[in-house]
CSV table of C-alpha atoms in Angstrom, one decimal:
chain,number,residue,atom,x,y,z
V,891,MET,CA,66.0,101.2,80.7
V,892,GLU,CA,68.0,102.6,77.8
V,893,VAL,CA,71.7,102.1,78.2
V,894,LEU,CA,73.6,105.2,77.3
V,895,PRO,CA,77.3,106.3,77.3
V,896,LEU,CA,78.5,107.6,80.7
V,897,THR,CA,77.7,111.3,81.1
V,898,PRO,CA,80.8,113.4,80.4
V,899,ILE,CA,82.2,115.1,83.6
V,900,ASN,CA,84.3,118.2,83.9
V,901,ILE,CA,87.5,116.9,85.1
V,902,PRO,CA,91.1,117.7,83.9
V,903,VAL,CA,92.0,115.5,81.0
V,904,SER,CA,95.4,114.8,82.6
V,905,SER,CA,93.6,113.0,85.5
V,906,LEU,CA,91.3,110.8,83.4
V,907,ALA,CA,93.0,110.2,80.1
V,908,ALA,CA,94.3,106.9,81.2
V,909,VAL,CA,91.0,105.9,82.8
V,910,HIS,CA,89.1,106.5,79.6
V,911,ARG,CA,91.4,104.4,77.4
V,912,GLU,CA,89.6,101.6,75.6
V,913,THR,CA,91.9,98.9,76.8
V,914,SER,CA,90.9,95.5,78.0
V,915,TRP,CA,92.6,96.0,81.4
V,916,ILE,CA,90.4,93.5,83.2
V,917,SER,CA,91.6,90.5,81.2
V,918,ASN,CA,95.1,92.0,81.0
V,919,PRO,CA,95.6,93.9,84.3
V,920,GLU,CA,99.2,94.8,83.3
V,921,ASN,CA,97.5,97.1,80.8
V,922,ALA,CA,95.4,98.8,83.5
V,923,PRO,CA,95.6,102.6,83.4
V,924,GLY,CA,98.1,104.0,85.9
V,925,SER,CA,95.9,106.5,87.6
V,926,THR,CA,94.3,104.8,90.6
V,927,VAL,CA,92.6,105.8,93.8
V,928,ASP,CA,95.8,105.0,95.8
V,929,GLU,CA,97.7,107.5,93.7
V,930,PHE,CA,95.3,110.4,94.2
V,931,GLU,CA,96.3,112.7,97.0
V,932,GLY,CA,94.0,111.9,99.8
V,933,GLU,CA,93.9,114.2,102.8
V,934,THR,CA,93.8,112.7,106.3
V,935,ILE,CA,91.6,115.1,108.4
V,936,PHE,CA,90.6,112.8,111.2
V,937,ASP,CA,93.0,110.2,112.5
V,938,SER,CA,90.3,107.5,112.9
V,939,LEU,CA,88.8,107.9,109.4
V,940,PRO,CA,89.9,107.0,105.9
V,941,PRO,CA,91.5,109.8,103.7
V,942,LEU,CA,89.3,112.3,101.9
V,943,PHE,CA,90.0,112.4,98.2
V,944,ARG,CA,89.1,115.0,95.6
V,945,GLY,CA,87.3,114.5,92.3
V,946,HIS,CA,84.0,113.5,90.8
V,947,PRO,CA,82.6,110.2,92.2
V,948,GLU,CA,82.8,108.6,88.8
V,949,ILE,CA,86.6,108.9,89.0
V,950,HIS,CA,86.7,106.9,92.2
V,951,LEU,CA,84.1,104.4,91.0
V,952,ARG,CA,86.2,103.7,87.9
V,953,ASN,CA,89.5,103.6,89.8
V,954,GLY,CA,88.0,101.3,92.4
V,955,VAL,CA,87.1,98.9,89.5
V,956,ILE,CA,90.7,99.2,88.2
V,957,ASN,CA,92.2,98.5,91.7
V,958,ALA,CA,89.9,95.5,92.0
V,959,SER,CA,91.1,94.1,88.7
V,960,ARG,CA,94.6,94.3,89.9
V,961,LYS,CA,93.8,92.5,93.1
V,962,VAL,CA,92.0,89.8,91.1
V,963,ALA,CA,95.2,89.3,89.0
V,964,SER,CA,97.1,88.9,92.3
V,965,ASN,CA,94.6,86.4,93.6
V,966,VAL,CA,93.5,88.6,96.5
V,967,LEU,CA,90.5,87.1,98.4
V,968,ASP,CA,87.3,89.1,97.8
V,969,ALA,CA,89.2,91.3,95.4
V,970,GLU,CA,86.0,92.2,93.5
V,971,LYS,CA,84.2,93.4,96.6
V,972,ALA,CA,81.4,95.9,96.1
V,973,PHE,CA,82.1,99.5,97.4
V,974,PHE,CA,80.5,102.8,97.9
V,975,VAL,CA,81.8,106.3,96.9
V,976,ALA,CA,80.5,109.1,99.0
V,977,ASP,CA,80.6,112.7,97.7
V,978,LEU,CA,80.6,115.0,100.8
V,979,THR,CA,80.2,118.0,98.5
V,980,GLN,CA,76.6,116.8,97.9
V,981,VAL,CA,75.9,116.7,101.6
V,982,TYR,CA,77.3,120.2,102.0
V,983,LEU,CA,75.3,121.6,99.1
V,984,GLN,CA,72.1,120.0,100.5
V,985,HIS,CA,72.7,121.8,103.8
V,986,GLN,CA,73.1,125.1,102.0
V,987,ARG,CA,69.9,124.4,100.0
V,988,TRP,CA,68.0,123.7,103.2
V,989,LEU,CA,69.1,127.0,104.7
V,990,ARG,CA,67.9,128.8,101.6
V,991,CYS,CA,64.5,127.1,101.4
V,992,LEU,CA,63.7,126.8,105.2
V,993,PRO,CA,65.8,129.5,106.8
V,994,GLU,CA,63.7,129.6,110.0
V,995,ILE,CA,63.8,125.8,110.6
V,996,GLU,CA,66.8,124.2,112.3
V,997,PRO,CA,67.7,120.9,110.7
V,998,HIS,CA,68.3,118.0,113.1
V,999,TYR,CA,69.7,115.2,110.9
V,1000,ALA,CA,68.0,111.8,111.3
V,1001,VAL,CA,71.0,109.7,112.3
V,1002,LYS,CA,69.1,106.5,111.6
V,1003,CYS,CA,69.1,107.3,107.9
V,1004,ASN,CA,72.9,106.9,107.5
V,1005,PRO,CA,75.2,107.2,110.6
V,1006,ASP,CA,78.2,107.6,108.4
V,1007,PRO,CA,81.1,109.1,110.4
V,1008,TYR,CA,82.1,111.7,107.8
V,1009,VAL,CA,78.5,112.8,107.3
V,1010,LEU,CA,78.0,113.2,111.1
V,1011,ARG,CA,81.2,115.2,111.4
V,1012,LEU,CA,80.4,117.4,108.4
V,1013,LEU,CA,76.9,118.2,109.7
V,1014,ALA,CA,78.2,118.8,113.2
V,1015,SER,CA,80.8,121.2,111.8
V,1016,LEU,CA,78.1,123.1,110.0
V,1017,GLY,CA,76.0,123.5,113.2
V,1018,ALA,CA,73.2,121.1,112.4
V,1019,GLY,CA,71.4,119.3,115.2
V,1020,PHE,CA,70.7,115.6,115.4
V,1021,ASP,CA,67.6,113.4,115.7
V,1022,CYS,CA,68.6,110.3,117.6
V,1023,ALA,CA,66.5,107.2,118.0
V,1024,SER,CA,68.5,105.2,120.6
V,1025,ASN,CA,71.2,105.5,123.2
V,1026,GLY,CA,73.7,104.1,120.7
V,1027,GLU,CA,73.0,107.0,118.3
V,1028,ILE,CA,73.3,109.5,121.1
V,1029,THR,CA,76.6,108.1,122.1
V,1030,GLN,CA,77.9,108.1,118.5
V,1031,VAL,CA,77.0,111.7,118.0
V,1032,LEU,CA,78.4,112.9,121.4
V,1033,SER,CA,81.6,110.9,120.9
V,1034,ILE,CA,82.5,113.1,117.9
V,1035,GLY,CA,83.0,116.0,120.2
V,1036,GLY,CA,81.9,119.6,119.6
V,1037,VAL,CA,78.2,118.7,119.8
V,1038,ASP,CA,76.3,120.1,122.7
V,1039,PRO,CA,73.7,117.7,124.1
V,1040,GLY,CA,71.2,120.5,123.6
V,1041,ARG,CA,71.5,120.0,119.8
V,1042,ILE,CA,70.1,116.5,120.1
V,1043,ILE,CA,66.4,115.4,120.2
V,1044,PHE,CA,65.8,111.9,121.4
V,1045,ALA,CA,63.0,111.5,118.9
V,1046,ASN,CA,61.8,108.1,119.7
V,1047,PRO,CA,58.4,108.3,121.4
V,1048,CYS,CA,58.7,104.8,123.0
V,1049,LYS,CA,62.1,104.3,124.7
V,1050,ALA,CA,63.6,101.7,127.0
V,1051,THR,CA,63.8,103.0,130.6
V,1052,SER,CA,67.5,102.5,130.6
V,1053,PHE,CA,67.8,104.6,127.4
V,1054,ILE,CA,66.0,107.4,129.1
V,1055,ARG,CA,68.3,107.1,132.1
V,1056,GLY,CA,71.3,107.1,129.7
V,1057,ALA,CA,70.0,110.2,127.9
V,1058,ALA,CA,69.8,112.0,131.3
V,1059,LYS,CA,73.3,111.0,132.2
V,1060,ALA,CA,74.5,112.3,128.8
V,1061,GLY,CA,72.7,115.6,129.3
V,1062,VAL,CA,70.2,115.0,126.5
V,1063,ASP,CA,67.0,116.6,127.8
V,1064,LYS,CA,64.8,117.0,124.7
V,1065,MET,CA,62.8,113.9,123.9
V,1066,THR,CA,59.4,113.0,122.4
V,1067,PHE,CA,56.5,111.0,123.8
V,1068,ASP,CA,53.0,110.1,122.7
V,1069,ASN,CA,51.5,108.0,125.6
V,1070,ALA,CA,51.0,108.0,129.3
V,1071,ASP,CA,53.3,105.1,130.1
V,1072,GLU,CA,56.2,107.0,128.6
V,1073,LEU,CA,55.4,109.9,130.9
V,1074,HIS,CA,55.6,107.6,133.9
V,1075,LYS,CA,59.0,106.2,132.9
V,1076,ILE,CA,60.4,109.7,132.3
V,1077,ALA,CA,59.1,111.0,135.6
V,1078,ARG,CA,60.9,108.1,137.4
V,1079,VAL,CA,64.3,108.4,135.7
V,1080,HIS,CA,64.6,111.8,134.0
V,1081,PRO,CA,62.1,114.2,135.7
V,1082,THR,CA,63.9,117.3,134.4
V,1083,ALA,CA,63.5,116.3,130.7
V,1084,LYS,CA,62.1,118.8,128.2
V,1085,LEU,CA,59.3,116.9,126.5
V,1086,ILE,CA,57.9,117.2,123.0
V,1087,ILE,CA,54.5,115.6,122.4
V,1088,ARG,CA,54.3,113.8,119.1
V,1089,ILE,CA,50.9,114.1,117.6
V,1090,LEU,CA,49.4,111.9,114.9
V,1091,ALA,CA,49.7,113.3,111.4
V,1092,ASP,CA,48.2,112.1,108.1
V,1093,ASP,CA,50.9,110.0,106.5
V,1094,SER,CA,48.9,108.5,103.7
V,1095,LYS,CA,51.0,110.3,101.1
V,1096,SER,CA,54.4,108.8,102.1
V,1097,ILE,CA,56.3,105.7,101.1
V,1098,CYS,CA,56.9,104.6,104.8
V,1099,ARG,CA,54.0,105.3,107.1
V,1100,PHE,CA,54.5,105.7,110.8
V,1101,GLY,CA,51.0,106.6,112.1
V,1102,ILE,CA,50.2,103.0,112.8
V,1103,LYS,CA,53.0,102.9,115.4
V,1104,PHE,CA,53.5,106.5,116.6
V,1105,GLY,CA,51.6,109.7,117.3
V,1106,ALA,CA,48.9,110.8,119.7
V,1107,PRO,CA,45.5,111.7,118.2
V,1108,LEU,CA,44.5,115.2,119.0
V,1109,GLU,CA,41.5,114.0,121.1
V,1110,VAL,CA,43.9,112.4,123.6
V,1111,VAL,CA,46.3,115.3,123.8
V,1112,PRO,CA,44.5,117.1,126.6
V,1113,THR,CA,44.5,113.9,128.8
V,1114,LEU,CA,48.3,113.5,128.2
V,1115,LEU,CA,49.0,117.1,129.0
V,1116,SER,CA,46.9,116.7,132.2
V,1117,LYS,CA,48.9,113.6,133.2
V,1118,ALA,CA,52.2,115.4,132.5
V,1119,LYS,CA,51.1,118.3,134.8
V,1120,GLU,CA,50.2,115.8,137.5
V,1121,LEU,CA,53.7,114.2,137.2
V,1122,ASN,CA,55.3,117.7,137.3
V,1123,LEU,CA,56.9,117.2,133.9
V,1124,ASP,CA,57.8,120.0,131.5
V,1125,ILE,CA,56.4,119.9,128.0
V,1126,ILE,CA,58.1,122.4,125.7
V,1127,GLY,CA,56.6,121.7,122.3
V,1128,VAL,CA,54.9,119.6,119.6
V,1129,SER,CA,56.2,117.4,116.9
V,1130,PHE,CA,54.7,115.3,114.1
V,1131,HIS,CA,56.0,113.1,111.2
V,1132,VAL,CA,54.2,112.9,107.9
V,1133,GLY,CA,56.0,109.7,107.0
V,1134,SER,CA,59.3,108.9,105.4
V,1135,GLY,CA,59.6,109.7,101.7
V,1136,CYS,CA,56.6,112.1,101.5
V,1137,TYR,CA,55.5,112.4,97.8
V,1138,ASP,CA,52.8,115.0,98.4
V,1139,PRO,CA,54.1,118.0,100.3
V,1140,THR,CA,50.7,119.5,100.7
V,1141,ILE,CA,50.2,117.2,103.6
V,1142,TYR,CA,52.4,119.4,105.8
V,1143,GLU,CA,49.7,122.1,105.8
V,1144,ASP,CA,47.2,119.8,107.6
V,1145,ALA,CA,49.9,118.6,110.0
V,1146,ILE,CA,50.9,122.2,111.0
V,1147,ARG,CA,47.2,123.0,111.5
V,1148,ARG,CA,47.0,120.1,113.9
V,1149,ALA,CA,50.1,121.3,115.7
V,1150,ARG,CA,48.5,124.7,116.1
V,1151,ASP,CA,45.6,123.0,117.8
V,1152,ALA,CA,48.0,121.1,120.1
V,1153,PHE,CA,49.7,124.4,121.0
V,1154,ASP,CA,46.4,125.9,122.0
V,1155,MET,CA,45.6,122.8,124.1
V,1156,GLY,CA,49.0,123.2,125.8
V,1157,GLN,CA,48.2,126.8,126.7
V,1158,ARG,CA,44.9,125.8,128.2
V,1159,ALA,CA,46.7,123.1,130.2
V,1160,GLY,CA,49.1,125.7,131.6
V,1161,TYR,CA,52.1,125.1,129.3
V,1162,GLN,CA,53.8,127.7,127.1
V,1163,PHE,CA,55.2,125.7,124.2
V,1164,SER,CA,58.4,126.9,122.6
V,1165,VAL,CA,59.3,124.2,120.0
V,1166,LEU,CA,57.5,123.2,116.8
V,1167,ASP,CA,59.1,120.1,115.2
V,1168,VAL,CA,57.9,119.5,111.7
V,1169,GLY,CA,59.5,116.1,111.5
V,1170,GLY,CA,61.0,114.4,108.5
V,1171,GLY,CA,59.8,113.0,105.2
V,1172,PHE,CA,61.7,115.5,103.0
V,1173,GLU,CA,62.5,114.3,99.5
V,1174,ASP,CA,65.3,115.7,97.5
V,1175,ALA,CA,63.3,116.4,94.4
V,1176,ARG,CA,60.4,118.0,96.4
V,1177,LEU,CA,62.2,120.2,98.9
V,1178,GLU,CA,61.2,123.5,97.3
V,1179,ALA,CA,57.6,122.4,97.0
V,1180,ALA,CA,57.5,121.2,100.6
V,1181,ALA,CA,59.2,124.4,101.8
V,1182,ALA,CA,56.6,126.5,100.1
V,1183,VAL,CA,53.8,124.6,101.8
V,1184,ILE,CA,55.5,124.6,105.2
V,1185,ASN,CA,56.5,128.3,105.1
V,1186,ARG,CA,53.0,129.3,104.1
V,1187,ALA,CA,51.3,127.1,106.7
V,1188,ILE,CA,53.6,128.4,109.5
V,1189,ASN,CA,52.9,132.0,108.6
V,1190,GLN,CA,49.2,131.2,108.6
V,1191,TYR,CA,49.0,129.2,111.9
V,1192,PHE,CA,51.9,130.7,113.7
V,1193,PRO,CA,52.0,134.3,112.6
V,1194,ASP,CA,53.5,135.4,116.0
V,1195,ARG,CA,56.6,133.1,116.4
V,1196,GLU,CA,58.4,135.1,119.0
V,1197,GLY,CA,59.8,132.6,121.5
V,1198,ILE,CA,59.2,129.6,119.3
V,1199,THR,CA,62.0,127.5,117.8
V,1200,LEU,CA,61.3,125.7,114.6
V,1201,VAL,CA,63.1,122.4,114.0
V,1202,ALA,CA,62.9,119.5,111.5
V,1203,GLU,CA,64.3,116.0,111.2
V,1204,PRO,CA,65.5,115.6,107.6
V,1205,GLY,CA,67.4,112.4,106.8
V,1206,ARG,CA,67.3,111.0,103.2
V,1207,PHE,CA,67.3,114.6,101.9
V,1208,TYR,CA,70.9,115.0,103.0
V,1209,VAL,CA,72.5,111.8,101.9
V,1210,SER,CA,70.5,109.9,99.3
V,1211,ARG,CA,72.3,111.4,96.3
V,1212,ALA,CA,75.7,111.6,98.0
V,1213,PHE,CA,76.4,107.8,97.9
V,1214,SER,CA,76.9,105.6,94.8
V,1215,LEU,CA,77.6,101.9,94.8
V,1216,ALA,CA,79.8,99.8,92.5
V,1217,THR,CA,78.9,96.0,92.3
V,1218,ASN,CA,80.6,93.2,90.5
V,1219,ILE,CA,78.8,90.6,88.4
V,1220,ILE,CA,79.9,87.4,90.1
V,1221,ALA,CA,77.7,84.9,88.3
V,1222,ARG,CA,75.3,84.7,85.3
V,1223,ARG,CA,72.6,82.3,84.2
V,1224,ALA,CA,71.2,82.4,80.6
V,1225,PRO,CA,69.5,80.0,78.2
V,1226,MET,CA,72.0,77.6,76.5
V,1227,THR,CA,72.1,75.9,73.1
V,1228,GLU,CA,72.6,72.2,72.7
V,1229,ASP,CA,76.3,72.7,72.3
V,1230,GLY,CA,76.6,74.4,75.6
V,1231,ASN,CA,76.9,78.0,74.4
V,1232,ASN,CA,74.9,80.8,76.0
V,1233,ILE,CA,72.2,82.5,73.9
V,1234,THR,CA,70.3,85.6,74.6
V,1235,ILE,CA,66.6,85.6,73.9
V,1236,SER,CA,64.6,88.9,73.6
V,1237,ASN,CA,61.3,88.3,75.3
V,1238,GLY,CA,59.9,91.8,75.9
V,1239,ASP,CA,60.0,92.8,79.5
V,1240,GLN,CA,60.3,89.3,80.8
V,1241,ALA,CA,63.8,88.7,82.1
V,1242,THR,CA,65.7,85.9,80.3
V,1243,VAL,CA,69.2,86.5,81.7
V,1244,MET,CA,70.0,86.4,85.5
V,1245,TYR,CA,72.9,88.4,86.8
V,1246,TYR,CA,74.2,87.8,90.3
V,1247,ILE,CA,76.1,90.7,92.0
V,1248,ASN,CA,78.0,90.9,95.3
V,1249,GLU,CA,75.5,93.1,97.1
V,1250,GLY,CA,71.9,92.3,97.8
V,1251,VAL,CA,68.8,92.9,99.9
V,1252,TYR,CA,70.6,91.6,103.1
V,1253,GLY,CA,73.3,94.2,102.5
V,1254,ALA,CA,73.1,97.7,100.9
V,1255,PHE,CA,69.9,96.9,99.0
V,1256,ASN,CA,67.9,96.3,102.2
V,1257,CYS,CA,66.3,99.7,101.1
V,1258,ILE,CA,64.3,97.6,98.7
V,1259,MET,CA,62.7,95.5,101.5
V,1260,PHE,CA,62.5,98.1,104.2
V,1261,ASP,CA,62.3,101.5,102.4
V,1262,HIS,CA,60.3,100.4,99.4
V,1263,GLN,CA,62.9,101.7,97.0
V,1264,THR,CA,63.3,100.8,93.3
V,1265,VAL,CA,66.9,100.8,92.1
V,1266,GLU,CA,68.2,101.2,88.6
V,1267,PRO,CA,71.5,99.7,87.6
V,1268,TYR,CA,73.8,101.2,84.9
V,1269,VAL,CA,76.9,99.6,83.3
V,1270,LEU,CA,80.0,100.8,85.1
V,1271,SER,CA,82.3,98.7,83.0
V,1272,MET,CA,81.9,96.0,80.4
V,1273,ASN,CA,84.6,93.9,78.7
V,1274,GLY,CA,87.4,96.1,80.1
V,1275,SER,CA,85.8,99.4,79.0
V,1276,PHE,CA,84.0,102.2,80.8
V,1277,HIS,CA,82.1,103.2,77.6
V,1278,VAL,CA,78.9,101.5,76.5
V,1279,ALA,CA,77.7,102.6,73.1
V,1280,ALA,CA,74.1,103.6,72.8
V,1281,SER,CA,73.8,101.1,69.9
V,1282,GLU,CA,74.8,98.2,72.2
V,1283,PRO,CA,72.0,95.5,72.0
V,1284,VAL,CA,70.1,95.0,75.3
V,1285,SER,CA,67.8,92.4,76.7
V,1286,ALA,CA,65.5,92.0,79.7
V,1287,SER,CA,67.5,90.9,82.7
V,1288,SER,CA,67.0,90.3,86.4
V,1289,VAL,CA,69.6,91.2,89.0
V,1290,TRP,CA,70.1,89.1,92.1
V,1291,GLY,CA,72.2,89.4,95.3
V,1292,PRO,CA,74.9,86.9,96.4
V,1293,THR,CA,73.1,85.0,99.2
V,1294,CYS,CA,71.4,81.6,99.1
V,1295,ASP,CA,68.0,83.2,99.8
V,1296,SER,CA,65.6,83.4,96.9
V,1297,ILE,CA,64.1,86.7,98.1
V,1298,ASP,CA,67.5,88.3,97.5
V,1299,ARG,CA,66.4,89.9,94.2
V,1300,VAL,CA,67.6,93.4,93.4
V,1301,CYS,CA,65.8,94.0,90.1
V,1302,ASN,CA,63.0,92.1,88.7
V,1303,SER,CA,63.4,93.1,85.0
V,1304,VAL,CA,65.7,95.8,83.6
V,1305,GLN,CA,67.2,96.3,80.2
V,1306,LEU,CA,70.9,95.6,80.2
V,1307,PRO,CA,73.5,95.0,77.5
V,1308,SER,CA,73.3,91.4,76.1
V,1309,ALA,CA,77.1,91.2,76.1
V,1310,LEU,CA,77.5,91.6,79.9
V,1311,GLN,CA,79.6,88.8,81.5
V,1312,VAL,CA,80.9,87.7,84.8
V,1313,GLY,CA,83.6,90.2,86.0
V,1314,ASP,CA,81.8,93.2,84.6
V,1315,TRP,CA,80.5,95.9,87.0
V,1316,LEU,CA,77.1,97.6,87.6
V,1317,GLY,CA,76.7,100.9,89.3
V,1318,PHE,CA,73.8,102.3,91.3
V,1319,SER,CA,73.2,105.9,92.1
V,1320,ASN,CA,71.2,107.4,95.0
V,1321,MET,CA,72.3,104.8,97.5
V,1322,GLY,CA,72.9,106.9,100.6
V,1323,ALA,CA,69.6,106.6,102.5
V,1324,TYR,CA,68.7,103.5,104.6
V,1325,THR,CA,71.2,101.3,102.9
V,1326,ILE,CA,74.5,100.9,104.8
V,1327,CYS,CA,72.8,101.5,108.1
V,1328,ALA,CA,70.7,98.4,107.9
V,1329,ALA,CA,73.1,96.1,106.1
V,1330,SER,CA,73.8,92.7,107.7
V,1331,ARG,CA,76.5,90.0,107.3
V,1332,PHE,CA,73.9,87.3,106.5
V,1333,ASN,CA,75.6,84.2,104.8
V,1334,GLY,CA,79.0,85.6,105.9
V,1335,PHE,CA,79.2,88.4,103.4
V,1336,GLN,CA,81.0,91.5,104.6
V,1337,LEU,CA,79.8,95.1,104.6
V,1338,SER,CA,80.9,97.2,101.6
V,1339,ASP,CA,83.6,99.8,102.2
V,1340,VAL,CA,83.3,103.5,101.5
V,1341,ILE,CA,85.6,105.8,99.5
V,1342,TYR,CA,85.2,109.5,100.4
V,1343,THR,CA,85.6,112.4,98.0
V,1344,THR,CA,84.7,116.0,97.5
V,1345,SER,CA,83.7,116.9,93.9
V,1346,LYS,CA,83.6,120.4,92.3
V,1347,GLY,CA,82.7,123.1,94.8
V,1348,GLY,CA,83.7,121.0,97.8
V,1349,GLU,CA,86.4,123.2,99.3
V,1350,GLU,CA,83.9,124.7,101.7
V,1351,ALA,CA,83.0,121.3,103.0
V,1352,ARG,CA,86.7,120.4,103.4
V,1353,GLU,CA,87.4,123.6,105.2
V,1354,ALA,CA,84.5,123.0,107.6
V,1355,LEU,CA,85.9,119.6,108.4
V,1356,ARG,CA,89.5,120.9,108.8
V,1357,ASN,CA,88.3,123.6,111.2
V,1358,PHE,CA,86.3,121.0,113.2
V,1359,ALA,CA,89.4,118.8,113.5
V,1360,VAL,CA,91.7,121.7,114.4
V,1361,GLU,CA,89.3,122.5,117.3
V,1362,GLY,CA,90.0,119.0,118.6
V,1363,HIS,CA,86.8,117.2,117.5
V,1364,GLY,CA,86.1,114.1,115.4
V,1365,HIS,CA,89.4,112.2,116.0
């Protein structure tokens, strides 16, 4: 990875002049620039949540580093703690993009992807629905206020009986199933549920495949429909999931064709389906391509859509790019000379220097283990400066998490400046999907905090949140 200077951002010079100064404020914190996160005017919209700042995420990443250096100078425990910066403008813009590309399809945000309280409140204020996988997620969404239970799909085909009972008590009727045992459970504890049969889709073109665990093959659908009739259960539609992180959107065409077959089977069984759920798998970079395939396939297989509601379960599409992570280099291992000095050896792509940071695969980088993600670090600060010259020598390096487990490796081999030292900071972009939600406290390490901001064009997002709060929700 070529290390380049930080990309310029369009922010008033008065706000950033001090932050950009080439002063060694880490070793001399009394020289730290005066503009810090604490001094930006944060707006408290919800009593229970942190303030919402303004400005590009890079401002708050850099100011977070400055604040950490001051805490280090004051001997504050865990002063160099890693932290996220969340840009809610990005979430808002993704929602608008969804409405432009797939105007007929109601998004139901997959809470499992990132149940961040600000994200949930923003999407609720924008009228989105929610895909919940557990009783806990249902409770979290409904506790916000302002979300009708009808906007929730309990989209877990295999649920605990007590969870089904809990959904009934909460007024959540829409839920998925893919097997006969699930039908018997639902008939016992939630007989008025509105069921959606999840059919098996080809998920071979996705990073995370679900077909091995969920989805009824088309050949067993008639039997399941017959059993539902026997149990006097109401089936209202069909869903599928092509897998998380779909890298070939053409696969949606085949899934929608299968859904058409399932609709026809439903009609023959005496049902009149009214919901088509095209699931998740939506990638940020491929939304337009996926939308073109989906819109074309729906027009082909569902030309008459009167009385049919189209929904989807996007997750990572909304939040992946909205979250950035700042991590501190807490330790370093490198070859040494006989006199005890570190040396840097260039050995192609084979890592010779090991950097240890204060986030790892048991924390925010669990996405590497569970979501098959590859992360790319960049230098946030080095030797008290936020600027890294393009001419700065680099060497192959590995990046490791803070735990005592040897599987806690973040990057196998990346090109990083040879001059990086303990106390410098590495940044990571696109850290919003399947990161915070699955982080643990293994080895006693704490979860990373989040700083919230809205960047340029974010006034609409702030206004939506304010109106939501004024209506009495989200506190």
